[in-house]
Amino acid sequence: MSIAVSIKNITKDYSLKLRGLKLRAVDGLSLEIPQGEIFGLLGPNGSGKSTTLKILLGLIKPTMGEVMVFNSRCSDVASRSRIGYLPESPNFYTYLTGEELVSFYAGICGVSQNKIKESVSAVISLVGLEEASDRRVGTYSKGMLQRIGLAQALVHDPDLIILDEPMAGVDPLGAIKITKVILKLKERGKTVLLCTHLLAHVEEICDRIAILDKGKLILEGSVESLLRETKEETFLVKGLPAEAEDELQQWLKSKGASLTTERRSSRNLEELFLEKIKNQTKGEEIG
């Protein structure tokens, strides 16, 4: 299994300029993101997600630790050229058309002049904005802005795509379109790092997740395996006579259990998330 991103024991401290006090935004974080997967980075506000993304993008340096992207240091130009990034609230030149905007970023990202037109056309088609490509970006809706932002992140055909809250302010139809694009990227062998608060969306499309809280990793694993864990068990009984149900109820009661018609095979991601964050908070209060 090839590793797209390797995060090894990174810590990031910010100086508060108050008697030498420091704020620890990320605390000893280690993660590996396999190539070709959709990976969800989750956590409440202030959990260290944004700081982790900035380190990964080479925008800031960690106080300690190391981050590798496709076996190159994240600070190297070689690794950054293989990354596409959509920030949470992108600010674009509103006087440019969608096509002009994506062409501008294609040039910045090193797409050769003889391939820019073809590349721009392909990504605008991928995000479904062909009919609006000649309109000024200032006339775009929030959902269209997110999609043109996704197009600029993809125009240089990166291997790792980092999406920070791509559904923020997007209506359900726009969210469906962005979801389809993300799944298409996976089909093409791309690695997607998705940072979002929409847990139902994560549960639907992510292969693996990591949950951060107060800068620390508190849970990591495949979505399937994490949601399979449950405190309930379901038994399907065939051919049980009606008169025997009372006997079964009494026997189960004697064992401290009960018979219920509710069938539940697993928790959803929101329940798991809230449970882990709540337990983390309790642990800190006890400590």
CSV table of N, CA, C and O in Angstrom, one decimal, residues 8-115:
chain,number,residue,atom,x,y,z
A,8,LYS,N,4.3,12.5,11.0
A,8,LYS,CA,5.1,11.8,12.1
A,8,LYS,C,5.3,12.8,13.3
A,8,LYS,O,6.1,13.7,13.2
A,9,ASN,N,4.5,12.6,14.3
A,9,ASN,CA,4.7,13.2,15.6
A,9,ASN,C,4.8,14.7,15.5
A,9,ASN,O,5.7,15.3,16.1
A,10,ILE,N,3.9,15.4,14.8
A,10,ILE,CA,4.0,16.8,14.6
A,10,ILE,C,3.4,17.5,15.8
A,10,ILE,O,2.3,17.1,16.3
A,11,THR,N,4.0,18.6,16.2
A,11,THR,CA,3.5,19.5,17.3
A,11,THR,C,3.7,20.9,16.8
A,11,THR,O,4.7,21.2,16.1
A,12,LYS,N,2.7,21.7,17.0
A,12,LYS,CA,2.8,23.1,16.6
A,12,LYS,C,2.4,24.0,17.8
A,12,LYS,O,1.2,23.9,18.3
A,13,ASP,N,3.3,24.9,18.2
A,13,ASP,CA,3.1,25.8,19.3
A,13,ASP,C,3.1,27.2,18.8
A,13,ASP,O,3.9,27.6,17.9
A,14,TYR,N,2.1,28.0,19.2
A,14,TYR,CA,2.1,29.4,18.9
A,14,TYR,C,2.4,30.3,20.1
A,14,TYR,O,1.8,30.0,21.2
A,15,SER,N,3.2,31.3,20.0
A,15,SER,CA,3.6,32.1,21.1
A,15,SER,C,2.4,33.1,21.4
A,15,SER,O,1.9,33.7,20.4
A,16,LEU,N,2.0,33.2,22.6
A,16,LEU,CA,1.0,34.2,23.0
A,16,LEU,C,1.5,35.5,23.4
A,16,LEU,O,0.8,36.5,23.7
A,17,LYS,N,2.9,35.6,23.5
A,17,LYS,CA,3.5,36.9,23.9
A,17,LYS,C,3.1,37.4,25.3
A,17,LYS,O,3.0,38.5,25.6
A,18,LEU,N,2.8,36.4,26.1
A,18,LEU,CA,2.4,36.7,27.5
A,18,LEU,C,3.3,35.9,28.4
A,18,LEU,O,3.0,34.7,28.7
A,19,ARG,N,4.4,36.5,28.9
A,19,ARG,CA,5.3,35.9,29.8
A,19,ARG,C,5.8,34.5,29.3
A,19,ARG,O,5.9,33.5,30.0
A,20,GLY,N,5.9,34.5,28.0
A,20,GLY,CA,6.5,33.2,27.4
A,20,GLY,C,5.5,32.1,27.3
A,20,GLY,O,5.8,31.0,26.9
A,21,LEU,N,4.2,32.4,27.5
A,21,LEU,CA,3.1,31.4,27.3
A,21,LEU,C,3.0,31.0,25.9
A,21,LEU,O,3.1,31.8,25.0
A,22,LYS,N,2.6,29.7,25.6
A,22,LYS,CA,2.4,29.2,24.3
A,22,LYS,C,1.1,28.4,24.2
A,22,LYS,O,0.6,27.8,25.1
A,23,LEU,N,0.5,28.5,23.0
A,23,LEU,CA,-0.7,27.8,22.7
A,23,LEU,C,-0.3,26.6,21.8
A,23,LEU,O,0.3,26.7,20.8
A,24,ARG,N,-0.6,25.4,22.3
A,24,ARG,CA,-0.3,24.2,21.5
A,24,ARG,C,-1.5,23.8,20.7
A,24,ARG,O,-2.5,23.3,21.1
A,25,ALA,N,-1.4,24.1,19.4
A,25,ALA,CA,-2.5,23.8,18.4
A,25,ALA,C,-2.6,22.4,18.0
A,25,ALA,O,-3.6,21.8,17.7
A,26,VAL,N,-1.4,21.7,17.8
A,26,VAL,CA,-1.3,20.3,17.4
A,26,VAL,C,-0.3,19.7,18.4
A,26,VAL,O,0.7,20.2,18.6
A,27,ASP,N,-0.7,18.5,18.9
A,27,ASP,CA,0.1,17.9,19.9
A,27,ASP,C,0.4,16.4,19.6
A,27,ASP,O,-0.3,15.5,19.8
A,28,GLY,N,1.6,16.2,19.1
A,28,GLY,CA,2.2,14.9,18.8
A,28,GLY,C,1.3,14.1,17.8
A,28,GLY,O,1.1,12.9,18.1
A,29,LEU,N,0.9,14.7,16.8
A,29,LEU,CA,0.0,14.0,15.8
A,29,LEU,C,0.8,13.1,14.8
A,29,LEU,O,1.7,13.6,14.2
A,30,SER,N,0.3,11.9,14.7
A,30,SER,CA,0.9,11.0,13.7
A,30,SER,C,-0.2,10.4,12.9
A,30,SER,O,-1.2,9.8,13.5
A,31,LEU,N,-0.1,10.4,11.6
A,31,LEU,CA,-1.2,9.9,10.7
A,31,LEU,C,-0.6,9.4,9.4
A,31,LEU,O,0.5,9.9,9.0
A,32,GLU,N,-1.2,8.4,8.8
A,32,GLU,CA,-0.8,8.0,7.4
A,32,GLU,C,-2.1,8.0,6.6
A,32,GLU,O,-3.1,7.4,7.0
A,33,ILE,N,-2.0,8.6,5.4
A,33,ILE,CA,-3.1,8.6,4.5
A,33,ILE,C,-2.8,7.8,3.2
A,33,ILE,O,-1.9,8.2,2.5
A,34,PRO,N,-3.4,6.6,3.0
A,34,PRO,CA,-3.0,5.8,1.9
A,34,PRO,C,-3.4,6.4,0.6
A,34,PRO,O,-4.4,7.2,0.5
A,35,GLN,N,-2.7,6.1,-0.4
A,35,GLN,CA,-2.9,6.7,-1.8
A,35,GLN,C,-4.2,6.1,-2.3
A,35,GLN,O,-4.5,4.9,-2.2
A,36,GLY,N,-5.0,7.0,-3.0
A,36,GLY,CA,-6.2,6.5,-3.6
A,36,GLY,C,-7.4,6.4,-2.8
A,36,GLY,O,-8.5,5.9,-3.2
A,37,GLU,N,-7.3,7.0,-1.5
A,37,GLU,CA,-8.5,6.9,-0.6
A,37,GLU,C,-9.0,8.3,-0.4
A,37,GLU,O,-8.4,9.3,-0.7
A,38,ILE,N,-10.3,8.3,0.1
A,38,ILE,CA,-10.9,9.6,0.5
A,38,ILE,C,-10.8,9.5,2.1
A,38,ILE,O,-11.4,8.6,2.7
A,39,PHE,N,-10.1,10.5,2.6
A,39,PHE,CA,-9.8,10.5,4.0
A,39,PHE,C,-10.4,11.7,4.7
A,39,PHE,O,-10.2,12.8,4.2
A,40,GLY,N,-11.2,11.4,5.7
A,40,GLY,CA,-11.9,12.5,6.4
A,40,GLY,C,-11.1,13.0,7.7
A,40,GLY,O,-10.8,12.1,8.5
A,41,LEU,N,-10.8,14.2,7.8
A,41,LEU,CA,-10.2,14.8,9.0
A,41,LEU,C,-11.2,15.6,9.7
A,41,LEU,O,-11.7,16.6,9.2
A,42,LEU,N,-11.6,15.1,10.9
A,42,LEU,CA,-12.7,15.6,11.6
A,42,LEU,C,-12.3,16.2,13.0
A,42,LEU,O,-11.2,15.8,13.5
A,43,GLY,N,-13.2,17.0,13.6
A,43,GLY,CA,-12.9,17.5,14.9
A,43,GLY,C,-13.7,18.8,15.1
A,43,GLY,O,-14.1,19.4,14.1
A,44,PRO,N,-14.0,19.1,16.4
A,44,PRO,CA,-14.7,20.4,16.7
A,44,PRO,C,-13.8,21.6,16.3
A,44,PRO,O,-12.6,21.4,16.1
A,45,ASN,N,-14.4,22.8,16.4
A,45,ASN,CA,-13.6,24.0,16.2
A,45,ASN,C,-12.5,24.1,17.2
A,45,ASN,O,-12.7,23.8,18.4
A,46,GLY,N,-11.3,24.4,16.8
A,46,GLY,CA,-10.2,24.5,17.7
A,46,GLY,C,-9.5,23.2,17.9
A,46,GLY,O,-8.6,23.1,18.8
A,47,SER,N,-9.8,22.2,17.1
A,47,SER,CA,-9.2,20.9,17.4
A,47,SER,C,-7.8,20.7,16.7
A,47,SER,O,-7.1,19.7,17.0
A,48,GLY,N,-7.4,21.6,15.9
A,48,GLY,CA,-6.1,21.6,15.2
A,48,GLY,C,-6.2,21.2,13.8
A,48,GLY,O,-5.1,21.0,13.1
A,49,LYS,N,-7.4,21.1,13.2
A,49,LYS,CA,-7.5,20.6,11.8
A,49,LYS,C,-6.9,21.6,10.8
A,49,LYS,O,-6.1,21.3,10.0
A,50,SER,N,-7.2,22.9,11.0
A,50,SER,CA,-6.7,24.0,10.1
A,50,SER,C,-5.2,24.1,10.2
A,50,SER,O,-4.5,24.2,9.2
A,51,THR,N,-4.6,24.0,11.4
A,51,THR,CA,-3.2,24.1,11.6
A,51,THR,C,-2.5,22.9,10.9
A,51,THR,O,-1.5,23.0,10.2
A,52,THR,N,-3.1,21.7,11.0
A,52,THR,CA,-2.6,20.5,10.4
A,52,THR,C,-2.5,20.7,8.9
A,52,THR,O,-1.5,20.3,8.2
A,53,LEU,N,-3.6,21.2,8.3
A,53,LEU,CA,-3.7,21.5,6.9
A,53,LEU,C,-2.6,22.5,6.4
A,53,LEU,O,-2.0,22.3,5.4
A,54,LYS,N,-2.4,23.5,7.2
A,54,LYS,CA,-1.4,24.5,6.9
A,54,LYS,C,0.0,24.0,6.9
A,54,LYS,O,0.8,24.3,6.0
A,55,ILE,N,0.3,23.1,7.8
A,55,ILE,CA,1.6,22.4,7.9
A,55,ILE,C,1.7,21.5,6.6
A,55,ILE,O,2.8,21.5,6.0
A,56,LEU,N,0.7,20.8,6.3
A,56,LEU,CA,0.7,19.9,5.2
A,56,LEU,C,1.0,20.6,3.9
A,56,LEU,O,1.7,20.1,3.0
A,57,LEU,N,0.4,21.8,3.8
A,57,LEU,CA,0.5,22.6,2.6
A,57,LEU,C,1.8,23.4,2.5
A,57,LEU,O,2.1,24.1,1.5
A,58,GLY,N,2.6,23.3,3.6
A,58,GLY,CA,3.9,24.0,3.6
A,58,GLY,C,3.7,25.5,3.9
A,58,GLY,O,4.7,26.3,3.7
A,59,LEU,N,2.6,25.9,4.4
A,59,LEU,CA,2.3,27.3,4.7
A,59,LEU,C,3.0,27.7,6.0
A,59,LEU,O,3.3,28.9,6.2
A,60,ILE,N,3.0,26.8,7.0
A,60,ILE,CA,3.7,27.0,8.2
A,60,ILE,C,4.5,25.8,8.6
A,60,ILE,O,4.3,24.7,8.0
A,61,LYS,N,5.5,26.0,9.4
A,61,LYS,CA,6.4,24.9,9.8
A,61,LYS,C,6.0,24.4,11.2
A,61,LYS,O,5.6,25.1,12.1
A,62,PRO,N,6.1,23.1,11.4
A,62,PRO,CA,5.7,22.5,12.7
A,62,PRO,C,6.9,22.8,13.7
A,62,PRO,O,8.0,23.0,13.3
A,63,THR,N,6.5,22.9,15.0
A,63,THR,CA,7.5,23.1,16.0
A,63,THR,C,8.4,21.9,16.1
A,63,THR,O,9.6,22.0,16.3
A,64,MET,N,7.8,20.7,16.0
A,64,MET,CA,8.5,19.4,16.0
A,64,MET,C,7.7,18.5,15.0
A,64,MET,O,6.6,18.7,14.7
A,65,GLY,N,8.5,17.5,14.6
A,65,GLY,CA,7.9,16.5,13.7
A,65,GLY,C,8.1,16.7,12.3
A,65,GLY,O,8.8,17.7,11.8
A,66,GLU,N,7.6,15.8,11.4
A,66,GLU,CA,7.8,15.8,10.0
A,66,GLU,C,6.6,15.4,9.2
A,66,GLU,O,5.9,14.5,9.7
A,67,VAL,N,6.4,16.0,8.1
A,67,VAL,CA,5.3,15.7,7.2
A,67,VAL,C,5.9,15.4,5.8
A,67,VAL,O,6.6,16.2,5.2
A,68,MET,N,5.5,14.2,5.3
A,68,MET,CA,6.0,13.8,3.9
A,68,MET,C,4.8,13.7,3.0
A,68,MET,O,3.7,13.1,3.4
A,69,VAL,N,4.9,14.2,1.8
A,69,VAL,CA,3.8,14.0,0.8
A,69,VAL,C,4.4,13.3,-0.4
A,69,VAL,O,5.4,13.8,-1.0
A,70,PHE,N,4.0,12.1,-0.7
A,70,PHE,CA,4.5,11.3,-1.7
A,70,PHE,C,6.1,11.2,-1.6
A,70,PHE,O,6.8,11.4,-2.5
A,71,ASN,N,6.5,10.9,-0.3
A,71,ASN,CA,7.9,10.7,0.0
A,71,ASN,C,8.8,11.9,-0.2
A,71,ASN,O,10.0,11.8,-0.2
A,72,SER,N,8.2,13.1,-0.3
A,72,SER,CA,9.0,14.3,-0.3
A,72,SER,C,8.5,15.2,0.9
A,72,SER,O,7.3,15.1,1.3
A,73,ARG,N,9.4,16.0,1.4
A,73,ARG,CA,9.0,16.9,2.5
A,73,ARG,C,7.9,17.9,2.0
A,73,ARG,O,8.0,18.3,0.9
A,74,CYS,N,7.0,18.1,2.9
A,74,CYS,CA,5.9,19.0,2.5
A,74,CYS,C,6.3,20.4,2.1
A,74,CYS,O,5.6,21.1,1.4
A,75,SER,N,7.5,20.8,2.6
A,75,SER,CA,8.0,22.1,2.3
A,75,SER,C,8.7,22.2,0.9
A,75,SER,O,9.0,23.3,0.4
A,76,ASP,N,8.9,21.0,0.3
A,76,ASP,CA,9.6,21.0,-1.0
A,76,ASP,C,8.6,21.4,-2.1
A,76,ASP,O,7.4,21.0,-2.1
A,77,VAL,N,9.0,22.1,-3.1
A,77,VAL,CA,8.2,22.5,-4.3
A,77,VAL,C,7.7,21.2,-5.0
A,77,VAL,O,6.5,21.2,-5.5
A,78,ALA,N,8.5,20.2,-5.0
A,78,ALA,CA,8.1,18.9,-5.7
A,78,ALA,C,6.8,18.3,-5.1
A,78,ALA,O,6.0,17.8,-5.9
A,79,SER,N,6.7,18.4,-3.8
A,79,SER,CA,5.5,17.8,-3.2
A,79,SER,C,4.3,18.7,-3.4
A,79,SER,O,3.2,18.3,-3.6
A,80,ARG,N,4.5,20.0,-3.2
A,80,ARG,CA,3.4,21.0,-3.3
A,80,ARG,C,2.8,21.0,-4.8
A,80,ARG,O,1.7,21.3,-4.9
A,81,SER,N,3.7,20.7,-5.8
A,81,SER,CA,3.2,20.7,-7.1
A,81,SER,C,2.2,19.6,-7.4
A,81,SER,O,1.4,19.6,-8.4
A,82,ARG,N,2.2,18.6,-6.5
A,82,ARG,CA,1.3,17.5,-6.6
A,82,ARG,C,0.0,17.6,-5.8
A,82,ARG,O,-0.8,16.7,-5.6
A,83,ILE,N,-0.2,18.8,-5.2
A,83,ILE,CA,-1.3,19.1,-4.3
A,83,ILE,C,-2.3,20.1,-4.9
A,83,ILE,O,-1.9,21.1,-5.5
A,84,GLY,N,-3.6,19.8,-4.8
A,84,GLY,CA,-4.6,20.8,-5.2
A,84,GLY,C,-5.4,21.2,-3.9
A,84,GLY,O,-5.6,20.3,-3.1
A,85,TYR,N,-5.7,22.4,-3.8
A,85,TYR,CA,-6.3,22.9,-2.5
A,85,TYR,C,-7.5,23.8,-2.7
A,85,TYR,O,-7.4,24.8,-3.4
A,86,LEU,N,-8.5,23.5,-2.0
A,86,LEU,CA,-9.7,24.3,-2.0
A,86,LEU,C,-9.9,24.8,-0.6
A,86,LEU,O,-10.3,24.0,0.3
A,87,PRO,N,-9.6,26.1,-0.3
A,87,PRO,CA,-9.8,26.6,1.1
A,87,PRO,C,-11.3,26.7,1.5
A,87,PRO,O,-12.2,26.7,0.6
A,88,GLU,N,-11.5,26.9,2.8
A,88,GLU,CA,-12.9,27.0,3.3
A,88,GLU,C,-13.7,28.1,2.7
A,88,GLU,O,-14.8,28.0,2.2
A,89,SER,N,-13.1,29.3,2.6
A,89,SER,CA,-13.7,30.5,2.1
A,89,SER,C,-12.8,31.1,1.0
A,89,SER,O,-12.1,32.1,1.3
A,90,PRO,N,-12.8,30.6,-0.2
A,90,PRO,CA,-11.9,31.2,-1.2
A,90,PRO,C,-12.3,32.6,-1.6
A,90,PRO,O,-13.5,32.9,-1.7
A,91,ASN,N,-11.3,33.4,-1.8
A,91,ASN,CA,-11.5,34.8,-2.3
A,91,ASN,C,-10.9,34.9,-3.7
A,91,ASN,O,-9.7,34.8,-3.9
A,92,PHE,N,-11.8,35.0,-4.7
A,92,PHE,CA,-11.4,35.0,-6.1
A,92,PHE,C,-11.5,36.4,-6.7
A,92,PHE,O,-12.3,37.3,-6.2
A,93,TYR,N,-10.9,36.7,-7.8
A,93,TYR,CA,-11.0,37.9,-8.5
A,93,TYR,C,-12.4,37.9,-9.2
A,93,TYR,O,-12.6,37.2,-10.2
A,94,THR,N,-13.3,38.7,-8.7
A,94,THR,CA,-14.7,38.6,-9.1
A,94,THR,C,-14.9,39.2,-10.5
A,94,THR,O,-16.0,38.9,-11.1
A,95,TYR,N,-13.9,40.0,-11.0
A,95,TYR,CA,-14.1,40.5,-12.4
A,95,TYR,C,-13.7,39.6,-13.5
A,95,TYR,O,-14.0,39.8,-14.7
A,96,LEU,N,-13.1,38.4,-13.1
A,96,LEU,CA,-12.8,37.4,-14.1
A,96,LEU,C,-14.0,36.5,-14.3
A,96,LEU,O,-14.8,36.2,-13.4
A,97,THR,N,-14.0,35.9,-15.5
A,97,THR,CA,-15.0,34.9,-15.8
A,97,THR,C,-14.5,33.6,-15.2
A,97,THR,O,-13.3,33.5,-14.8
A,98,GLY,N,-15.4,32.6,-15.1
A,98,GLY,CA,-14.9,31.3,-14.5
A,98,GLY,C,-13.8,30.7,-15.3
A,98,GLY,O,-12.8,30.2,-14.7
A,99,GLU,N,-13.9,30.8,-16.6
A,99,GLU,CA,-12.8,30.3,-17.5
A,99,GLU,C,-11.5,31.0,-17.3
A,99,GLU,O,-10.4,30.4,-17.2
A,100,GLU,N,-11.6,32.3,-17.2
A,100,GLU,CA,-10.4,33.2,-17.0
A,100,GLU,C,-9.7,32.9,-15.7
A,100,GLU,O,-8.5,32.8,-15.5
A,101,LEU,N,-10.6,32.7,-14.6
A,101,LEU,CA,-10.1,32.4,-13.3
A,101,LEU,C,-9.3,31.1,-13.3
A,101,LEU,O,-8.1,31.0,-12.8
A,102,VAL,N,-9.9,30.1,-13.8
A,102,VAL,CA,-9.2,28.7,-13.8
A,102,VAL,C,-8.0,28.8,-14.7
A,102,VAL,O,-6.9,28.2,-14.3
A,103,SER,N,-8.0,29.5,-15.8
A,103,SER,CA,-6.8,29.7,-16.6
A,103,SER,C,-5.7,30.4,-15.9
A,103,SER,O,-4.5,30.0,-16.0
A,104,PHE,N,-6.0,31.4,-15.1
A,104,PHE,CA,-5.1,32.1,-14.3
A,104,PHE,C,-4.3,31.1,-13.4
A,104,PHE,O,-3.1,31.1,-13.3
A,105,TYR,N,-5.1,30.3,-12.6
A,105,TYR,CA,-4.5,29.4,-11.7
A,105,TYR,C,-3.7,28.3,-12.4
A,105,TYR,O,-2.8,27.8,-11.9
A,106,ALA,N,-4.2,27.9,-13.6
A,106,ALA,CA,-3.5,26.9,-14.3
A,106,ALA,C,-2.0,27.4,-14.6
A,106,ALA,O,-1.1,26.6,-14.5
A,107,GLY,N,-1.9,28.7,-15.0
A,107,GLY,CA,-0.6,29.2,-15.3
A,107,GLY,C,0.3,29.3,-14.0
A,107,GLY,O,1.4,29.0,-14.1
A,108,ILE,N,-0.3,29.7,-12.9
A,108,ILE,CA,0.4,29.7,-11.6
A,108,ILE,C,0.9,28.3,-11.3
A,108,ILE,O,2.0,28.2,-10.7
A,109,CYS,N,0.1,27.3,-11.5
A,109,CYS,CA,0.4,25.9,-11.1
A,109,CYS,C,1.3,25.2,-12.1
A,109,CYS,O,1.6,24.0,-12.0
A,110,GLY,N,1.8,25.9,-13.2
A,110,GLY,CA,2.7,25.4,-14.1
A,110,GLY,C,2.2,24.6,-15.2
A,110,GLY,O,3.0,23.8,-15.9
A,111,VAL,N,0.9,24.7,-15.5
A,111,VAL,CA,0.4,24.0,-16.7
A,111,VAL,C,0.9,24.7,-18.0
A,111,VAL,O,0.9,25.9,-18.1
A,112,SER,N,1.5,23.9,-18.9
A,112,SER,CA,2.1,24.5,-20.1
A,112,SER,C,1.1,25.2,-20.9
A,112,SER,O,-0.1,24.9,-20.9
A,113,GLN,N,1.5,26.3,-21.6
A,113,GLN,CA,0.6,27.2,-22.4
A,113,GLN,C,-0.2,26.4,-23.4
A,113,GLN,O,-1.4,26.7,-23.6
A,114,ASN,N,0.4,25.4,-24.0
A,114,ASN,CA,-0.3,24.7,-25.1
A,114,ASN,C,-1.3,23.7,-24.5
A,114,ASN,O,-2.1,23.0,-25.2
A,115,LYS,N,-1.4,23.5,-23.2
A,115,LYS,CA,-2.3,22.6,-22.6
A,115,LYS,C,-3.4,23.3,-21.7
A,115,LYS,O,-4.3,22.6,-21.2
